Tab-separated table of C-alpha atoms and ligand atoms in Angstrom:
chain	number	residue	atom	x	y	z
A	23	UNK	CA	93.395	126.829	17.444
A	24	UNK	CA	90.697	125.511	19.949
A	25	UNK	CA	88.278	127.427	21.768
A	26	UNK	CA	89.636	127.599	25.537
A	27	UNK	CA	88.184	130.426	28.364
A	28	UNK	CA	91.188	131.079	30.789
A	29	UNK	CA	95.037	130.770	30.111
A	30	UNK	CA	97.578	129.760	32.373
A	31	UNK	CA	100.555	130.683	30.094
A	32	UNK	CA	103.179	129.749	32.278
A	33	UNK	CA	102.652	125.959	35.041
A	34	UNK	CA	104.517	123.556	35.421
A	35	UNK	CA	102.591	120.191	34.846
A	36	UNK	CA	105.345	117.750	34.817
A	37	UNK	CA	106.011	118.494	38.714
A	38	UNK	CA	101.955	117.935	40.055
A	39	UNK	CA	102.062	114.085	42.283
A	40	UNK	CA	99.266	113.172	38.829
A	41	UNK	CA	100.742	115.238	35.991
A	42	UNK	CA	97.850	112.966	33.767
A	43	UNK	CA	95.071	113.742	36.034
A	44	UNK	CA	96.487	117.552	35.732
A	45	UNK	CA	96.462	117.469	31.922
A	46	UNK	CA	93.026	115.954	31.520
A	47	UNK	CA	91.463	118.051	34.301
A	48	UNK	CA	92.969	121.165	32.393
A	49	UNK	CA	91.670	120.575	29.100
A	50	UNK	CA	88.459	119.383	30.122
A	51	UNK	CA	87.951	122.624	31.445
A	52	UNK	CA	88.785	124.412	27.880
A	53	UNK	CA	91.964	125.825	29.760
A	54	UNK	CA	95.033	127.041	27.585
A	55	UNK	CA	98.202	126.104	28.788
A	56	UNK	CA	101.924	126.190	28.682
A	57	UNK	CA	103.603	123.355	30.622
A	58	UNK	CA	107.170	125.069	30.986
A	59	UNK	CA	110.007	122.267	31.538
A	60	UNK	CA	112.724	123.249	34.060
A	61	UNK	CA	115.549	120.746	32.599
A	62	UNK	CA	116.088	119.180	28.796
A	63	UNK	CA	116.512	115.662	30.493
A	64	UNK	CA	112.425	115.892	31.295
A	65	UNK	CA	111.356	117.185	28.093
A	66	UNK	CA	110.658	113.647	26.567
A	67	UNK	CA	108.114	113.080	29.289
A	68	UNK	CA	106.505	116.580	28.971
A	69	UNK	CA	105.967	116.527	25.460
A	70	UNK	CA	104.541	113.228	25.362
A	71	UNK	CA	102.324	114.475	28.309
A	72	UNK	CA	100.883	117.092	26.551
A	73	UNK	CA	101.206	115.524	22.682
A	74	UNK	CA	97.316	114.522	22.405
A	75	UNK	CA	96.252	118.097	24.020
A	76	UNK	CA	94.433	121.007	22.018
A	77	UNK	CA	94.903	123.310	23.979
A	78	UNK	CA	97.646	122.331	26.256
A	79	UNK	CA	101.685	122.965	24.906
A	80	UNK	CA	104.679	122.304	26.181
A	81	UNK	CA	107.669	124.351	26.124
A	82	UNK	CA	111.297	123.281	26.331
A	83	UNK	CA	113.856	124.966	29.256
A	84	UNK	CA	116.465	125.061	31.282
A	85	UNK	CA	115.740	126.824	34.335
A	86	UNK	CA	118.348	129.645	35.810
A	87	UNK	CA	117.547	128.494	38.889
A	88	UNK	CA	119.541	124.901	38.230
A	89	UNK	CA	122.641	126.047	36.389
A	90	UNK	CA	125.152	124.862	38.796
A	91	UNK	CA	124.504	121.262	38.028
A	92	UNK	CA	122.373	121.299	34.875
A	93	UNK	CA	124.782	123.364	32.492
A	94	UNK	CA	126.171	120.577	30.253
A	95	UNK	CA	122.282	119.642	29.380
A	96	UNK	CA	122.649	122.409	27.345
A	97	UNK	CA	123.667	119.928	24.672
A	98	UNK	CA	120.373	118.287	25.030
A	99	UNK	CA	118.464	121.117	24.699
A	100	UNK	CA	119.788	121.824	21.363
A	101	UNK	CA	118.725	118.678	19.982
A	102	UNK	CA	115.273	118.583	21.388
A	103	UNK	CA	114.884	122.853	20.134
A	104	UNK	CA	113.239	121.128	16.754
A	105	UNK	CA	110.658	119.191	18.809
A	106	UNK	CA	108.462	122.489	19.713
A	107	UNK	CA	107.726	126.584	19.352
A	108	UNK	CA	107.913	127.319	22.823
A	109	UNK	CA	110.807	127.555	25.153
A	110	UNK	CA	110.675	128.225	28.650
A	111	UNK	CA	110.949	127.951	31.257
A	112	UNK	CA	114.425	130.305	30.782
A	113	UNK	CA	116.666	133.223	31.864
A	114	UNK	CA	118.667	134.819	34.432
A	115	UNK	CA	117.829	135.197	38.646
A	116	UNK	CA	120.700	137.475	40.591
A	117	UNK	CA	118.443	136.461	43.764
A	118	UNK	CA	120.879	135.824	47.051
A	119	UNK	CA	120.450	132.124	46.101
A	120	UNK	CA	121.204	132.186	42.792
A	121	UNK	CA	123.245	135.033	41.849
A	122	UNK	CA	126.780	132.845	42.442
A	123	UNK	CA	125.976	131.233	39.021
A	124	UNK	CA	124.731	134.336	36.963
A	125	UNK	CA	127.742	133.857	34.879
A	126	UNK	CA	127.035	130.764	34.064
A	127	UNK	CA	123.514	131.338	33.605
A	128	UNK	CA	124.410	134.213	31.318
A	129	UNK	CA	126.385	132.264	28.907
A	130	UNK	CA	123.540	129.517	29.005
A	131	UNK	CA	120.748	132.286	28.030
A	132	UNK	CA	123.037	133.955	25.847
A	133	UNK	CA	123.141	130.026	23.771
A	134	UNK	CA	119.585	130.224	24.188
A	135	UNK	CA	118.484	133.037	22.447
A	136	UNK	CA	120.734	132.637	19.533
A	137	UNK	CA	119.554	129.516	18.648
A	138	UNK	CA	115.953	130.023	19.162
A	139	UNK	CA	116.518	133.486	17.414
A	140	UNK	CA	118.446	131.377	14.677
A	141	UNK	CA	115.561	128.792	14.396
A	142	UNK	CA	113.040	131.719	13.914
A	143	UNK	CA	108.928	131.555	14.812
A	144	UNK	CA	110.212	130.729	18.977
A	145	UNK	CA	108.076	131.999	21.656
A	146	UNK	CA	109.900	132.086	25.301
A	147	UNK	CA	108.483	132.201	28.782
A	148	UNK	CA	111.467	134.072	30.739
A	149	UNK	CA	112.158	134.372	34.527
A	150	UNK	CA	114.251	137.690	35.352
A	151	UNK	CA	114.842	137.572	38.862
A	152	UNK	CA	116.596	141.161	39.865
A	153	UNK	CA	117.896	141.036	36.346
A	154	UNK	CA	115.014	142.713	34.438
A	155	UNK	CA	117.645	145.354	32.374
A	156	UNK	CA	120.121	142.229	31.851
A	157	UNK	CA	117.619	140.584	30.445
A	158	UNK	CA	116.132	143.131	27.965
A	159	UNK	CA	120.038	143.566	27.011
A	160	UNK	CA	120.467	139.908	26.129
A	161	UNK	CA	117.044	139.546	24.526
A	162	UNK	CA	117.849	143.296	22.499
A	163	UNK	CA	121.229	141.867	21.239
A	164	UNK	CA	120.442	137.921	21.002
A	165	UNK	CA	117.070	137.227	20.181
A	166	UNK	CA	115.999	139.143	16.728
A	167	UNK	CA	113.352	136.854	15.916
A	168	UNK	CA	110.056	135.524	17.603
A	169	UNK	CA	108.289	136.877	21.180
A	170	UNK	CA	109.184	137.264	24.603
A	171	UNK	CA	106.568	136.511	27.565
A	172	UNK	CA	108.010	137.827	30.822
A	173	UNK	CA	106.584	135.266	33.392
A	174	UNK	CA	106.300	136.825	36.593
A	175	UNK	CA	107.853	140.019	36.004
A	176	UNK	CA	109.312	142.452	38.687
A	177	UNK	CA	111.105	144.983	37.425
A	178	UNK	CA	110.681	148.371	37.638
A	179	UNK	CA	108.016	150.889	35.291
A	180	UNK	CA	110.795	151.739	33.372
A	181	UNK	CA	112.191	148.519	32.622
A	182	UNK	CA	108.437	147.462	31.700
A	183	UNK	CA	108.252	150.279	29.416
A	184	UNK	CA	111.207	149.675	27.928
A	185	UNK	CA	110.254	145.455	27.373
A	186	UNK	CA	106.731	146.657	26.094
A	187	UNK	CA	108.735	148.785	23.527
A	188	UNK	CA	110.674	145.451	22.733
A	189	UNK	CA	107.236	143.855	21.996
A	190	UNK	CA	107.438	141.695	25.409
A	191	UNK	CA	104.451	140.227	27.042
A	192	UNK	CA	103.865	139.790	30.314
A	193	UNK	CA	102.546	136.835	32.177
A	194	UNK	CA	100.750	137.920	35.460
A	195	UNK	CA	100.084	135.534	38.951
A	196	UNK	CA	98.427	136.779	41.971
A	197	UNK	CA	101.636	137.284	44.325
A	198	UNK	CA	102.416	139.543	41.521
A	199	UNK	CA	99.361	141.651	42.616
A	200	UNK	CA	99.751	141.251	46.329
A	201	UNK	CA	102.412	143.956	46.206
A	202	UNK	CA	101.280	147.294	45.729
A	203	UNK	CA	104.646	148.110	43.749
A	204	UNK	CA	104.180	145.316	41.183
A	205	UNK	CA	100.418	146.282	40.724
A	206	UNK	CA	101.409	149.572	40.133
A	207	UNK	CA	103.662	148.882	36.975
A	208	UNK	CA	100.970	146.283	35.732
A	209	UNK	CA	98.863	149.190	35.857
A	210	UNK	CA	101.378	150.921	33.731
A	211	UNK	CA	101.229	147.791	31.084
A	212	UNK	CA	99.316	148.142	27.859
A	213	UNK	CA	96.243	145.974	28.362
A	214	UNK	CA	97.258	144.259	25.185
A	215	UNK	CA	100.349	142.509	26.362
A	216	UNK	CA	98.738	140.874	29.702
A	217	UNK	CA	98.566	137.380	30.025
A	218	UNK	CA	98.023	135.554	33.263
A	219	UNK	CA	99.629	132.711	35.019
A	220	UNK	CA	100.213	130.263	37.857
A	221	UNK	CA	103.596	128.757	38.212
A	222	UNK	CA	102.075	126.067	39.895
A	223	UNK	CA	102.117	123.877	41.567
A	224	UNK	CA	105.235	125.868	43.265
A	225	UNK	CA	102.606	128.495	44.109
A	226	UNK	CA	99.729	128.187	46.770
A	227	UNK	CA	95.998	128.771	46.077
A	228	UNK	CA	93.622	128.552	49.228
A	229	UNK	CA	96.330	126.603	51.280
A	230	UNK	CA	97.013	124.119	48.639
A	231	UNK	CA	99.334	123.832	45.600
A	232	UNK	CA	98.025	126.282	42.331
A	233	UNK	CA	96.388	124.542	39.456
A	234	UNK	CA	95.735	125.774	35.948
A	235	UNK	CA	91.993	126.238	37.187
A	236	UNK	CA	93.214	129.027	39.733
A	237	UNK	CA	94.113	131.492	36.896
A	238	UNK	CA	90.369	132.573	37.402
A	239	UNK	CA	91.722	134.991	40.438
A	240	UNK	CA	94.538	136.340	38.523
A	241	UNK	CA	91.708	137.163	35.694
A	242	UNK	CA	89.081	138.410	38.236
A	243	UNK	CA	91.725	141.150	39.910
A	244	UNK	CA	93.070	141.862	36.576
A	245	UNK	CA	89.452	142.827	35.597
A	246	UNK	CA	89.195	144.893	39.025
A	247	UNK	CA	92.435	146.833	38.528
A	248	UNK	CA	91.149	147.723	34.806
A	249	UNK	CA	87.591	148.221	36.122
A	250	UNK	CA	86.403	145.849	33.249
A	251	UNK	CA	84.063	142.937	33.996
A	252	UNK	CA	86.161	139.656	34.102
A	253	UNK	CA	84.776	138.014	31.516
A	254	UNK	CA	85.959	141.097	29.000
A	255	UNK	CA	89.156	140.558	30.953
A	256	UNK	CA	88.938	137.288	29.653
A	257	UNK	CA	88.220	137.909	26.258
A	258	UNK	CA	91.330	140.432	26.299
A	259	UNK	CA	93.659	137.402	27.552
A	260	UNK	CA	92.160	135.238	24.994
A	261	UNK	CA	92.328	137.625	22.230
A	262	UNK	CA	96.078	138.455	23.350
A	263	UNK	CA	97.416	135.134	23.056
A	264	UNK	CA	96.156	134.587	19.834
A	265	UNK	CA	97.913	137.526	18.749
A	266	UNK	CA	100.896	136.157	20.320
A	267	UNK	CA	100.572	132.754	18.669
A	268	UNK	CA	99.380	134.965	15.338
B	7	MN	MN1	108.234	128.633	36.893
């Protein structure tokens, strides 16, 4: 593995206006990153946006979010699952918006996990929108094999207890830490699992859409809620996703 200072384990490149000038920027800044794909049908483009990168990988998903119309793509996905290690961006959301298609969305996740469980080695970047314990059920039953990263997790201290005792990680954002009851279970999380992210560029930084670069605040409060100095915080990022990646 390359050397890289900050990780943004969970952007999504393929949607910036330059995805190139996103890539190039990122790496040239020793920045690890996982470009999360929201639909199969774009994960030709992603991959061969990322394919020359160090320390840039892309993961292939099928976002809950886009179930209603995306389900048969499903197909697609399982032919592209040899093409990479990392899956994401996937899961369940029982938001208002969303929740009409949770059955559908369950059966897709369900697929999901078996085969990546089936393929063995996987690593997943999963959304769990108001479905945290769903979630932990499906990965408990479905996914015997290979590591969970809970991107932007908001479930409650006992649901993150019960993911860290799965062996879950947790990728953390800043509007994570702008409510005091999400800081309060990240406080709760053992400094071992963290790992930080963006979601941009769906997320704002300063007025303007989140780059990889921007993971710098999520590091810096991370270090003040820990009372560490950021660059151990850093370090501790660094040195937990290499123990993800093993
Ligand atoms: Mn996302």
């Amino acid at each position: 593995m390359t050397t890289f200072e900050l990780v943004d384990f969970h952007c999504h490149l393929d949607m910036y206006p330059d995805p190139v000038a996103v890539v190039r920027e990122t790496e040239a800044l020793g920045i690890m990153a996982l470009a999360v794909t929201t639909t199969p049908y774009n994960w030709p483009r992603n991959k061969a946006l990322t394919a020359h990168s160090k320390s840039i990988y892309a993961a292939l998903g099928l976002h809950p979010q886009l179930m209603t119309h995306h389900e048969e793509e499903i197909a697609l996905w399982d032919t592209y699952l040899g093409d990479t290690r990392y899956i994401g961006e996937v899961g369940l959301d029982a938001g208002p918006r969303f929740r009409h298609s949770l059955e559908t969305q369950k059966r897709v996740f369900q697929h999901i996990l078996q085969r990546s469980s089936a393929a063995g080695d996987k690593i997943l970047s999963v959304h769990s929108v108001r479905t945290a314990t769903m979630v932990l059920d499906y990965t408990e039953t479905f996914f015997r094999s290979g590591k969970v990263v809970l991107h932007w997790f908001t479930g409650s201290q006992g649901e993150a207890k019960r993911a860290v005792k799965q062996g879950c990680y947790f990728s953390i954002n800043t509007i994570m830490m702008k409510s005091e009851r999400h800081l309060a279970t990240i406080k709760t999380l053992p400094i071992n699992r963290i790992l930080t992210e963006t979601d941009g560029p769906s997320t704002m930084t300063e007025g303007r859409p989140s780059k990889p670069a921007d993971v710098s605040l999520a590091v810096a409060q991370l270090a003040l809620l820990h009372n560490l100095p950021t660059e151990k915080m850093a370090m501790i990022i660094r040195q937990n996703v290499q123990a993800l990646l093993g």
